[in-house]
CSV table of C-alpha atoms and ligand atoms in Angstrom, one decimal:
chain,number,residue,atom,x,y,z
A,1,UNK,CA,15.1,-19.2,10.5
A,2,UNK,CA,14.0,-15.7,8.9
A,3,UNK,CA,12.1,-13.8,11.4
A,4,UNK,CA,9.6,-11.2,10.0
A,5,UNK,CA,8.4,-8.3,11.8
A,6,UNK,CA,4.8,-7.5,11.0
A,7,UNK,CA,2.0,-9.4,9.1
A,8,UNK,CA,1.2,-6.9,6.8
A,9,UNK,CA,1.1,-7.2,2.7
A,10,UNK,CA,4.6,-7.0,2.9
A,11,UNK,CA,5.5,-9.2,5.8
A,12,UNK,CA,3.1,-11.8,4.3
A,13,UNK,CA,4.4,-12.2,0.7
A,14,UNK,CA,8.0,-12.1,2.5
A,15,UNK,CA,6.9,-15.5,4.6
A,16,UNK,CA,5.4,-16.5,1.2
A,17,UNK,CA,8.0,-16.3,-0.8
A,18,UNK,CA,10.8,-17.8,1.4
A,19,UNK,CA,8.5,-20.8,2.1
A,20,UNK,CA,7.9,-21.3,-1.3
A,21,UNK,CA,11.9,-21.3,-1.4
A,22,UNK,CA,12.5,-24.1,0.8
A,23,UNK,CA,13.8,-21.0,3.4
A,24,UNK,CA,12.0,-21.4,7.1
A,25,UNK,CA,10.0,-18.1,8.3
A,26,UNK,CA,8.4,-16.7,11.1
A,27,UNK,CA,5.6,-13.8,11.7
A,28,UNK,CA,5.6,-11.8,14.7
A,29,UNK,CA,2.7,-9.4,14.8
A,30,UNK,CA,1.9,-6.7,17.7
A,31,UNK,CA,-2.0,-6.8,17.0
A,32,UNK,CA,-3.9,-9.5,19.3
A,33,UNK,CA,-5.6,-10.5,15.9
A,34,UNK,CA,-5.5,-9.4,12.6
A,35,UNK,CA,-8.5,-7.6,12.2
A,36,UNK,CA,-9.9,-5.3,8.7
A,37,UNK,CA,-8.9,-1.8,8.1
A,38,UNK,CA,-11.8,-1.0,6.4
A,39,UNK,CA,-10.2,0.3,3.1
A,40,UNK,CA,-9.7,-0.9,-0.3
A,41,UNK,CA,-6.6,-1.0,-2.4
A,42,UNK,CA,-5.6,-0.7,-5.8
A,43,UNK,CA,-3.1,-3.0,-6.3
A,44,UNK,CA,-0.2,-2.5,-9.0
A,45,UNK,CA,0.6,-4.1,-12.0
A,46,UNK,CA,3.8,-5.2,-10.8
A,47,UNK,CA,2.4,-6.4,-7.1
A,48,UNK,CA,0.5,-8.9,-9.4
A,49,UNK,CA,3.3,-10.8,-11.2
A,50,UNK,CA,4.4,-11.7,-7.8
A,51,UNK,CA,1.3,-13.0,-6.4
A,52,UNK,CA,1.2,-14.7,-9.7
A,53,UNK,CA,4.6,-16.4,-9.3
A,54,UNK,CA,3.8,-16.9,-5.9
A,55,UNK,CA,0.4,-19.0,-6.9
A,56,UNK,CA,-1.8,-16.8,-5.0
A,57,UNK,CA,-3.0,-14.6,-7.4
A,58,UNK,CA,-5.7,-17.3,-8.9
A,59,UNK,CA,-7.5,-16.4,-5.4
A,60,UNK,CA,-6.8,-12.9,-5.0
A,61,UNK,CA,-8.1,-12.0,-8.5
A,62,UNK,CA,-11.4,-14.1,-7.4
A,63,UNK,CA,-11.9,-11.8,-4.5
A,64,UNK,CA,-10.9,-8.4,-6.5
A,65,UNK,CA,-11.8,-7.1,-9.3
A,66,UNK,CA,-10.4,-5.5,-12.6
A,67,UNK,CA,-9.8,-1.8,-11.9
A,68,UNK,CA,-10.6,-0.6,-15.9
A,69,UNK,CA,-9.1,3.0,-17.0
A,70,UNK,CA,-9.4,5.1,-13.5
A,71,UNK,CA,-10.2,8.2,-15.3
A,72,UNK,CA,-9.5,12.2,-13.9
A,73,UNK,CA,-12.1,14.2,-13.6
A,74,UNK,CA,-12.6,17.9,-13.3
A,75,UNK,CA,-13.8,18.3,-10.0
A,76,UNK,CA,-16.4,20.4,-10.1
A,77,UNK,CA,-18.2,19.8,-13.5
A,78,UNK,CA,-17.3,15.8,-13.8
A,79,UNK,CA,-15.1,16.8,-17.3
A,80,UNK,CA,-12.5,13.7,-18.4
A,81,UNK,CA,-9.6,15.2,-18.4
A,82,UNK,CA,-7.7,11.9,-18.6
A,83,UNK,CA,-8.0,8.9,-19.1
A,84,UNK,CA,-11.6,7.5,-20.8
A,85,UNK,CA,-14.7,6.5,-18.6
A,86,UNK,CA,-15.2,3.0,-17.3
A,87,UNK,CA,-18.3,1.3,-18.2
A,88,UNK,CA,-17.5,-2.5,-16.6
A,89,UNK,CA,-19.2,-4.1,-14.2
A,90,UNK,CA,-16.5,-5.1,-11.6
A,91,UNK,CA,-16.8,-8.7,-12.2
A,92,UNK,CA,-13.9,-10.9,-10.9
A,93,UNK,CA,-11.6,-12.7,-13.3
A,94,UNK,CA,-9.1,-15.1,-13.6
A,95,UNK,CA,-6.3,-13.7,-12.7
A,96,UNK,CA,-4.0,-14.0,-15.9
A,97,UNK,CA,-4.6,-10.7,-17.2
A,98,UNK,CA,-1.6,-8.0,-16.6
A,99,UNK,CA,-4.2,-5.2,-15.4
A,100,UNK,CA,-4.7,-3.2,-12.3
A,101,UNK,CA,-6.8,-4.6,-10.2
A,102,UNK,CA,-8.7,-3.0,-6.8
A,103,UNK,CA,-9.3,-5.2,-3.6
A,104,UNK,CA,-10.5,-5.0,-0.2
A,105,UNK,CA,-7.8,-4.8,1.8
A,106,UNK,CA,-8.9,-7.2,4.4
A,107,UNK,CA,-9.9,-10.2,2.0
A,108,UNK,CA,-5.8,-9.8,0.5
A,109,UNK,CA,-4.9,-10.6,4.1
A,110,UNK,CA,-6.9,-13.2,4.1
A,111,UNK,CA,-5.8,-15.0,0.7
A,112,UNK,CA,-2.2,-14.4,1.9
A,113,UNK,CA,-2.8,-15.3,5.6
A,114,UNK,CA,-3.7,-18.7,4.0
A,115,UNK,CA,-1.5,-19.3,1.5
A,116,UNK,CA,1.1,-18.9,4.2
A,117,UNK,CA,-0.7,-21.1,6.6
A,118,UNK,CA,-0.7,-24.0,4.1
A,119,UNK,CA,3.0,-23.6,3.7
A,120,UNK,CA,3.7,-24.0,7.2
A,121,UNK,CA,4.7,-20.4,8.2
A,122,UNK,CA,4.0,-19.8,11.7
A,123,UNK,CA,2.4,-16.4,12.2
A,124,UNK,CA,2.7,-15.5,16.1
A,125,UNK,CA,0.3,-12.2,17.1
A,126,UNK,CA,0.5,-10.2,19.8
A,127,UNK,CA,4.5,-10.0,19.9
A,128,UNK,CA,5.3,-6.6,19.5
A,129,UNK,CA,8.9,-5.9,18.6
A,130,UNK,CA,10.5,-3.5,21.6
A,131,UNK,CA,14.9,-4.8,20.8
A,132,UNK,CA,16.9,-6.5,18.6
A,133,UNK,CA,20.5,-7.9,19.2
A,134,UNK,CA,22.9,-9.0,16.5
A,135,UNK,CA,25.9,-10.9,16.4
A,136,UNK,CA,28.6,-12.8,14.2
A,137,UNK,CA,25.9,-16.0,14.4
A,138,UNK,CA,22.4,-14.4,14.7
A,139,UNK,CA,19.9,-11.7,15.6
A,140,UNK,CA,17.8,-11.9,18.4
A,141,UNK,CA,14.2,-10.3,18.7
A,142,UNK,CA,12.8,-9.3,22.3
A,143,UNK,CA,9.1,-8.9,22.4
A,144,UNK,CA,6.7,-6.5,24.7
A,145,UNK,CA,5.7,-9.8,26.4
A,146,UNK,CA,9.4,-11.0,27.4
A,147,UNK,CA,9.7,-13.5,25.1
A,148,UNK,CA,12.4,-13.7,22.6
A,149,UNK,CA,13.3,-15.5,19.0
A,150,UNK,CA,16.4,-16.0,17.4
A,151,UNK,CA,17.1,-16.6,13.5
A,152,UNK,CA,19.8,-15.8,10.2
A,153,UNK,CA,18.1,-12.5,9.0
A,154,UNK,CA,15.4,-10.4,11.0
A,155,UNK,CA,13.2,-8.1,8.6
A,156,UNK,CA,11.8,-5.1,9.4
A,157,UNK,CA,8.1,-5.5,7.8
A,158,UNK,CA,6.2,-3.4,10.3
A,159,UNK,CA,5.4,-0.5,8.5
A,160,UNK,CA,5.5,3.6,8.4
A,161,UNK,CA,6.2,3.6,12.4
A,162,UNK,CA,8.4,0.6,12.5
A,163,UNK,CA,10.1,-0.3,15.6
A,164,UNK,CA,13.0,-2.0,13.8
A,165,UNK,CA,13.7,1.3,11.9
A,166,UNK,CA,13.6,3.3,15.1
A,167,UNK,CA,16.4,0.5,16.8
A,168,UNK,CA,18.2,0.8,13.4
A,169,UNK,CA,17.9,4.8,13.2
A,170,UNK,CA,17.3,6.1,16.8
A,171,UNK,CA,15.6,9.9,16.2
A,172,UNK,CA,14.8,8.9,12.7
A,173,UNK,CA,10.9,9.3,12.7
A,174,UNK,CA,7.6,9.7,10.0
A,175,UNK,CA,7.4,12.9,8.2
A,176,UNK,CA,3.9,14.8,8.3
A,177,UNK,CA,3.2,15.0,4.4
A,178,UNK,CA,0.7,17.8,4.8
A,179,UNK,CA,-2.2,15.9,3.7
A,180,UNK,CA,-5.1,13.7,5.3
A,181,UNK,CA,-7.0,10.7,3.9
A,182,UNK,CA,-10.9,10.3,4.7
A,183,UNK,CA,-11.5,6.5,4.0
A,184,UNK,CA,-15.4,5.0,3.6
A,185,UNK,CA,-17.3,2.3,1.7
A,186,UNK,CA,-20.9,2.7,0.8
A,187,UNK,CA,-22.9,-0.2,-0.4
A,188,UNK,CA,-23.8,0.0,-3.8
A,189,UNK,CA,-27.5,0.6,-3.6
A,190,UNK,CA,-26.7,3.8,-2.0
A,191,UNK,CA,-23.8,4.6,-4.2
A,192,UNK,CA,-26.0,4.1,-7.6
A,193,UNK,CA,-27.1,7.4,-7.9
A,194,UNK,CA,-24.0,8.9,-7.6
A,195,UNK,CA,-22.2,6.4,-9.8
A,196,UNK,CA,-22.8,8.1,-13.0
A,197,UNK,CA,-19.1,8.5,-14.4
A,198,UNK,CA,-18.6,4.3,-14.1
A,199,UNK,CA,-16.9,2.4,-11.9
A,200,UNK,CA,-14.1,4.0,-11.1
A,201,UNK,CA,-13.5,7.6,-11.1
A,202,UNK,CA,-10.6,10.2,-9.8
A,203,UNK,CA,-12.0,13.6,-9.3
A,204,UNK,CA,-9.2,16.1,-8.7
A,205,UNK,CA,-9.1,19.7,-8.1
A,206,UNK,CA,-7.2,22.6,-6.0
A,207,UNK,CA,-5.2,20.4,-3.2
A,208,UNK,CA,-7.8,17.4,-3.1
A,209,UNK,CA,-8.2,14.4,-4.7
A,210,UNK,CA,-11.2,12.5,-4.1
A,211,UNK,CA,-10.7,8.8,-5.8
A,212,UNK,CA,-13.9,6.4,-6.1
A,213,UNK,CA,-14.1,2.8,-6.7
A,214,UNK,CA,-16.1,-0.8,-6.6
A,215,UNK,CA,-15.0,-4.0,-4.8
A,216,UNK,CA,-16.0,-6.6,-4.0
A,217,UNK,CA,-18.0,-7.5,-7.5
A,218,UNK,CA,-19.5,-4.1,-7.4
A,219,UNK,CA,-21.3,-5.1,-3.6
A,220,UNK,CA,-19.1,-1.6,-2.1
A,221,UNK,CA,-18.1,1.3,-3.3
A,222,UNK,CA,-14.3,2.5,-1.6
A,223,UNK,CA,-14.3,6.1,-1.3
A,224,UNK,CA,-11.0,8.1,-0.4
A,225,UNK,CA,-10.8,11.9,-0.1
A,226,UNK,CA,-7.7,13.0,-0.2
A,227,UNK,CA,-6.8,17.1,1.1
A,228,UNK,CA,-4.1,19.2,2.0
A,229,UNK,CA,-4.5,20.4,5.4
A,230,UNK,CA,-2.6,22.8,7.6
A,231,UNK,CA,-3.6,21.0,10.8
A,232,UNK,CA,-1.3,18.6,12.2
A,233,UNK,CA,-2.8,15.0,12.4
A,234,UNK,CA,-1.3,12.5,14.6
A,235,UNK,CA,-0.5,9.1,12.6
A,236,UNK,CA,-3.5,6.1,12.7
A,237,UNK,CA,-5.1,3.9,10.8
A,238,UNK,CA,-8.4,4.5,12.6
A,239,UNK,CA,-9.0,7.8,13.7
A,240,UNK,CA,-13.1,8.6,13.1
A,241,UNK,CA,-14.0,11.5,11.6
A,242,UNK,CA,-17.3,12.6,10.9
A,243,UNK,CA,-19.3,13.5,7.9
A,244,UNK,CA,-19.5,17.8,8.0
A,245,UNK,CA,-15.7,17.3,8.6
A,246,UNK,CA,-15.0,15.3,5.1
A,247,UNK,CA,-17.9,17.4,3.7
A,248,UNK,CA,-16.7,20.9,4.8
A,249,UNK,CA,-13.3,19.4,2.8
A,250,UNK,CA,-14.9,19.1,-0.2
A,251,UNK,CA,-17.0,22.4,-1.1
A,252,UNK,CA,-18.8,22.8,-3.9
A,253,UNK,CA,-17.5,20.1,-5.4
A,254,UNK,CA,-19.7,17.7,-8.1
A,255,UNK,CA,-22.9,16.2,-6.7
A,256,UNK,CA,-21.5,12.2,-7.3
A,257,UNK,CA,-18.6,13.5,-4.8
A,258,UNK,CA,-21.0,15.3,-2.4
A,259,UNK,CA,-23.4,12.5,-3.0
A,260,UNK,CA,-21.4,9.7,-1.9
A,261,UNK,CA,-19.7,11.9,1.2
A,262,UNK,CA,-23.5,12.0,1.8
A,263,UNK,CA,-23.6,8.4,2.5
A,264,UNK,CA,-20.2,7.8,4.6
A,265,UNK,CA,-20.3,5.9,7.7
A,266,UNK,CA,-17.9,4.9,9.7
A,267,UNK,CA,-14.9,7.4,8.2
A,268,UNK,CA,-11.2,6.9,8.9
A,269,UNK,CA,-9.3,9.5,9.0
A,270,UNK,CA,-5.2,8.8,8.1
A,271,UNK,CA,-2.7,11.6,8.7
A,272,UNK,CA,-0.5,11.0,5.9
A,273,UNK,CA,3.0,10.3,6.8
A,274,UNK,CA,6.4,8.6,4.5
A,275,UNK,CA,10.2,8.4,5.4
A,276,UNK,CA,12.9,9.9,4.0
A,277,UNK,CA,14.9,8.0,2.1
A,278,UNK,CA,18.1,5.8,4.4
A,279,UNK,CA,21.8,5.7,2.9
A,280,UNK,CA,20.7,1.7,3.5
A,281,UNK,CA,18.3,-0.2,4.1
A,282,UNK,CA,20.4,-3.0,6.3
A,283,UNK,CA,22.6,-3.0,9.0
A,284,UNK,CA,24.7,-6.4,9.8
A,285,UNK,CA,21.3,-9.1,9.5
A,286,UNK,CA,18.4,-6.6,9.9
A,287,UNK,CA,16.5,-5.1,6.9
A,288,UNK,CA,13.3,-3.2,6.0
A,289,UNK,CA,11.0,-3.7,3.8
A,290,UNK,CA,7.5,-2.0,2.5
A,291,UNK,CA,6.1,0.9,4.6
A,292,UNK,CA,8.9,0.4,6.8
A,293,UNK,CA,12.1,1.5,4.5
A,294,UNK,CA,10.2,3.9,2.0
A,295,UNK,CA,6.6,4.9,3.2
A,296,UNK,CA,5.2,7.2,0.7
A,297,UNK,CA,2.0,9.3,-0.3
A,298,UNK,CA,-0.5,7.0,-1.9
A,299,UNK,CA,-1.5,9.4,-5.1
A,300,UNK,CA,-0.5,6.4,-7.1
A,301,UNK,CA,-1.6,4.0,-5.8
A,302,UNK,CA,1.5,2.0,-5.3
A,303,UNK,CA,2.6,1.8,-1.7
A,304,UNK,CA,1.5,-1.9,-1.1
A,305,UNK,CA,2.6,-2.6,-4.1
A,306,UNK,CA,6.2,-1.9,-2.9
A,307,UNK,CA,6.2,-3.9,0.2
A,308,UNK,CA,4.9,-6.9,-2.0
A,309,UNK,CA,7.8,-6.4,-4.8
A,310,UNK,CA,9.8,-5.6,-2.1
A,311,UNK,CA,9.1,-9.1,0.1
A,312,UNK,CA,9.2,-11.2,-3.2
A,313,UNK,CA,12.6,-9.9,-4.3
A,314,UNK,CA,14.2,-10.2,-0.6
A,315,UNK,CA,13.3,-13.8,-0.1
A,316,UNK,CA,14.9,-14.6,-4.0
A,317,UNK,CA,18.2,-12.8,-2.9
A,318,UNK,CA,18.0,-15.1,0.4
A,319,UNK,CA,17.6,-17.9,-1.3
A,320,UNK,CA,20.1,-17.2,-4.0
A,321,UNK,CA,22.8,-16.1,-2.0
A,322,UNK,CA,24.0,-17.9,1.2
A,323,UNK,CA,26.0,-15.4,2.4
A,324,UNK,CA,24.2,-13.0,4.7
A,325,UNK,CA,25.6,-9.4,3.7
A,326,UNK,CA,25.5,-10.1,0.2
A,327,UNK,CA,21.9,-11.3,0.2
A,328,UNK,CA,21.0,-7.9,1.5
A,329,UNK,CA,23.4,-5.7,-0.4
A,330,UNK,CA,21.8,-7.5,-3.7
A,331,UNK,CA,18.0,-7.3,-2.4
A,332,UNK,CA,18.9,-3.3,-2.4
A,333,UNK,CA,20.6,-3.0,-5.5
A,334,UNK,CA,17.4,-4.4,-6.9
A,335,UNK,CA,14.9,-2.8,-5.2
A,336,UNK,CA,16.1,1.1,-3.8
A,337,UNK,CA,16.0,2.7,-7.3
A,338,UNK,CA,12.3,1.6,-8.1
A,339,UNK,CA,11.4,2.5,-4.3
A,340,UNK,CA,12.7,5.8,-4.5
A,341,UNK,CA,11.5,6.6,-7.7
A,342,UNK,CA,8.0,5.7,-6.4
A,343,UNK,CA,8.3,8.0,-3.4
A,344,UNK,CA,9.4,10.8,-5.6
A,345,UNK,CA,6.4,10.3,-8.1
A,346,UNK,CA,3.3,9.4,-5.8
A,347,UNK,CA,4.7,13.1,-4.4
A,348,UNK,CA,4.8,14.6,-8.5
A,349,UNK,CA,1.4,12.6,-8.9
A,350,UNK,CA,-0.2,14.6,-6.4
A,351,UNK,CA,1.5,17.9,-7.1
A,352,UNK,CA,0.1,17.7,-10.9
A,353,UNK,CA,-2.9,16.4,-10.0
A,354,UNK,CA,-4.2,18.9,-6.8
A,355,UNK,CA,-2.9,22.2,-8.8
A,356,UNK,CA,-5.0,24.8,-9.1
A,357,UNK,CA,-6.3,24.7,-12.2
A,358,UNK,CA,-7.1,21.0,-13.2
A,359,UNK,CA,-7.6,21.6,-16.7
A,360,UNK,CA,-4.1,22.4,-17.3
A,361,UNK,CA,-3.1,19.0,-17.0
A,362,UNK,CA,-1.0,17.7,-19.1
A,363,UNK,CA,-2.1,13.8,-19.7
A,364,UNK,CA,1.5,12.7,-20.6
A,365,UNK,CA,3.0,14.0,-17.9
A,366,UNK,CA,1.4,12.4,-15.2
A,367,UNK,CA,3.5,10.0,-13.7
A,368,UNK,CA,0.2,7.4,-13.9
A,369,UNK,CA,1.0,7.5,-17.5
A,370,UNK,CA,4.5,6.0,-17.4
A,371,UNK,CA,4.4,2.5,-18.1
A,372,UNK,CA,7.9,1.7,-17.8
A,373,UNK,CA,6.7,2.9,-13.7
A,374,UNK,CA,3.8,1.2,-13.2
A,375,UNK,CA,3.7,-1.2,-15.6
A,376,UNK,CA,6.9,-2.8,-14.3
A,377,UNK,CA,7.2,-6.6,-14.1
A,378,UNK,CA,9.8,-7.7,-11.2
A,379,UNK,CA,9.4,-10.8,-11.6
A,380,UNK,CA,10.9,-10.6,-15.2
A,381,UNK,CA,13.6,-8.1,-14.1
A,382,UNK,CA,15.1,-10.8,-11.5
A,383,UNK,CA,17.1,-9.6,-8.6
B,1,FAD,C1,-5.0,6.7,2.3
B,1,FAD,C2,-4.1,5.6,1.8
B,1,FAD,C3,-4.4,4.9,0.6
B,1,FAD,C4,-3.6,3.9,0.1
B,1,FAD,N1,-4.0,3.3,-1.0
B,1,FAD,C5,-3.1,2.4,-1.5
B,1,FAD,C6,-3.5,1.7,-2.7
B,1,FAD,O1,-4.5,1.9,-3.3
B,1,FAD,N2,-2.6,0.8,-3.2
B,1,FAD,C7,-1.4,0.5,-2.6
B,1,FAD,O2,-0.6,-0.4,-3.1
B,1,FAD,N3,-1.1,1.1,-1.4
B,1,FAD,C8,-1.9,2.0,-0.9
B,1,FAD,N4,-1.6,2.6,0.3
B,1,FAD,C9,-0.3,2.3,1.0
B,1,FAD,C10,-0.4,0.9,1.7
B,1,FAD,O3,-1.5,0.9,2.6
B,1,FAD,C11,0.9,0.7,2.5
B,1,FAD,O4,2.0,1.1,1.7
B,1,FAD,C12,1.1,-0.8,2.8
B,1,FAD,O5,0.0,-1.2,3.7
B,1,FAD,C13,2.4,-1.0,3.5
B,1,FAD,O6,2.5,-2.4,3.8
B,1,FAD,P1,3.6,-2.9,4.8
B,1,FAD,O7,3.5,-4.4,4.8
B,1,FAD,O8,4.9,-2.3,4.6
B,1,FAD,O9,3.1,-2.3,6.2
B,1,FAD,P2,1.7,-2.4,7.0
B,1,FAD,O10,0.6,-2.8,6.1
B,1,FAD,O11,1.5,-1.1,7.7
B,1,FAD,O12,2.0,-3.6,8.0
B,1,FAD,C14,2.8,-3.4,9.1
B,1,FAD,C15,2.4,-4.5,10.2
B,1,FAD,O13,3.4,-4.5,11.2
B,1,FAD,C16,2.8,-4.5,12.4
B,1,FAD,N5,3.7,-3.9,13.4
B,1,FAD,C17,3.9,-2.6,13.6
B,1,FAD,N6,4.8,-2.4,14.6
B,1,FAD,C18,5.1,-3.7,15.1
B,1,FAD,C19,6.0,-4.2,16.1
B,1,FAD,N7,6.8,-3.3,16.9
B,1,FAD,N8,6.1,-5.5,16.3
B,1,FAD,C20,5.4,-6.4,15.5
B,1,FAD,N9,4.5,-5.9,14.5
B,1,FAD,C21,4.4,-4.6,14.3
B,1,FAD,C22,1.5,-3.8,12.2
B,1,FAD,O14,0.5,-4.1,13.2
B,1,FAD,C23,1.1,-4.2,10.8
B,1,FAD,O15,0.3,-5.4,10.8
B,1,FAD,C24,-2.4,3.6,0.8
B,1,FAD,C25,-2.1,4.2,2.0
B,1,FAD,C26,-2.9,5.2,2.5
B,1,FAD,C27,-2.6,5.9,3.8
């Protein structure tokens, strides 16, 4: 028995993925019930060939939609200044195409919640992970409510504050980036009039970001601010904020971004935190995965994306190799290089994109650009 800690994307596609290898798994989640975040996601090209191989991706393409060229504009006059402008119409596809796709967060869960249900994972909430106990034949979980589990291999899957990490690491804790994320949808009748760049749409400028796009086939419009801040914000995924807050964020900028901060309800505000990077990600039969052993700043995009590659290519090594340490040493020689590299860039993403004057941006510089980056297929690679 594998026992997974956390019921996020990336504890998910890990319970997927070892079920679909014949390898037994367990879900232990701290929330009572897995409810929405109310965000969407852009989810990476790579993220995609696992679903793919996974057979889920058939129904997550139905419930996402293709994300098209995400162009940069200036952010005050609307200017492309990379990229070209998106005329689609947010349809869902089939799946088969290798392209960027954006989803609502929630409905992903969903998809993967039942794929994983139909393979016979058992996904327990309302354990919240407070030790762990290793020895020579197992590790042993201990949960808030005094019950315990016992399995081979316990992963840490629970995210930028994970519990696991802090047994692992004791004093190793999230970094404050610097920067805060203001999170909103707006239905698409009151998004049309401020729609007029496409579908999606990137506006950057001096220290903000403020990123735009439709879900859902077109229904909602996910918005995301993005801006440095010298405030310290405590970590959550739910703190409210209110409209003259984001707006006062965003002065003077274009009327489609003022427009749409216009129509925000119900705002999330997200202190942005990551983690340094770990000399390793394992100790005896504990790992992390996702959020957990690499959360980083989400200018690309690519974060979930991680903990998905990251869950697919851990249950492979598993299943591959028998032996416990070398499972785990080979699941971080094939995933720590990619992880890190995406820390490092999201960070360059946002440091070329939020300078000071956007129009010296140089397209083929942009990390976004790279396709050996974000075009990687893990699948293909192997492990
Ligand atoms: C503003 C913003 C925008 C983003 N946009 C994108 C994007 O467009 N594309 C993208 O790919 N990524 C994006 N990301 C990043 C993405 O959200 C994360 O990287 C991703 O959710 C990490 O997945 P995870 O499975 O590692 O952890 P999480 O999704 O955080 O899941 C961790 C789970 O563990 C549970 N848990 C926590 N502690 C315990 C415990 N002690 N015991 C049991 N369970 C526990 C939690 O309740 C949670 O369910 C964005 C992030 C932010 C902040």
């Amino acid at each position: 028995m594998i026992l997974i800690i956390g019921a996020g994307l990336g504890g998910l596609v890990t319970a997927i993925a070892l079920a679909r290898a014949g390898l037994a798994a367990s879900v232990f989640e701290a929330a009572a019930e897995l409810k929405e975040t109310g965000a969407g996601l852009t989810l990476g090209r790579g993220a995609q060939h696992v679903l793919r191989d996974l057979r889920c991706q058939a129904d997550v393409a139905a419930r996402a939609c293709p994300a098209g060229t995400l162009p940069f504009l200036h952010w005050r006059s609307a200017r492309l200044l990379m990229g070209a402008p998106d005329p689609g119409d947010g349809t869902p596809d089939d799946g088969r195409a290798d392209i960027v796709r954006h989803i609502y967060r929630a409905d992903l869960q969903a998809v993967l919640l039942d794929h994983a249900a139909r393979l016979g994972v058992a996904i327990l909430t309302g354990r919240r992970l407070v030790g762990l106990a290793q020895d020579d034949g197992g590790v042993t979980a201990r949960f808030a409510d005094g019950s315990t589990a016992r399995g081979r291999v316990l992963v840490g899957a629970d995210g930028v504050r994970s519990a696991v990490r802090g047994l692992l690491h004791p004093g190793d804790a999230p970094r404050f980036t610097g920067h805060v994320a203001y999170r909103f949808l707006v239905p698409r009748a009151a998004a049309a009039p401020f729609m007029g760049q496409g579908r999606s749409a990137i506006f950057i400028g001096p220290r903000r970001t403020f990123n735009r796009y439709t879900m859902q086939g077109g229904a909602v419009v996910n918005c995301a601010g993005l801006a440095e801040t010298g405030e310290a914000v405590p970590e959550g995924w739910s703190l409210p904020a209110g409209q003259d807050e984001v707006a006062a964020a965003f002065p003077g900028w274009h009327g489609d971004v003022t427009g749409l901060i216009g129509q925000a309800r119900a705002i999330i505000k997200w202190g942005l935190y990551d983690r340094a990077p770990l000399a390793r990600w394992s100790a005896g039969r504990v790992t992390l995965l996702g959020d957990a052993a690499h959360a980083m700043l989400p200018f690309l995009g690519m974060g979930a994306a991680m903990a998905i590659e990251d869950g697919w290519a851990l249950a492979r090594c598993l299943a591959l190799e028998p032996n416990v340490d070398a499972a785990l040493a080979r699941y971080e020689a094939a995933r720590r290089a990619r992880c890190e590299t995406m820390q490092a860039m999201s960070r360059r993403q946002g440091e070329l994109t939020q300078a000071m004057d956007p129009d010296a941006l140089e397209p083929a510089a942009v990390p976004m650009a790279n396709q050996a980056l974000m075009g990687f297929d893990p699948v293909a690679a192997g492990v």
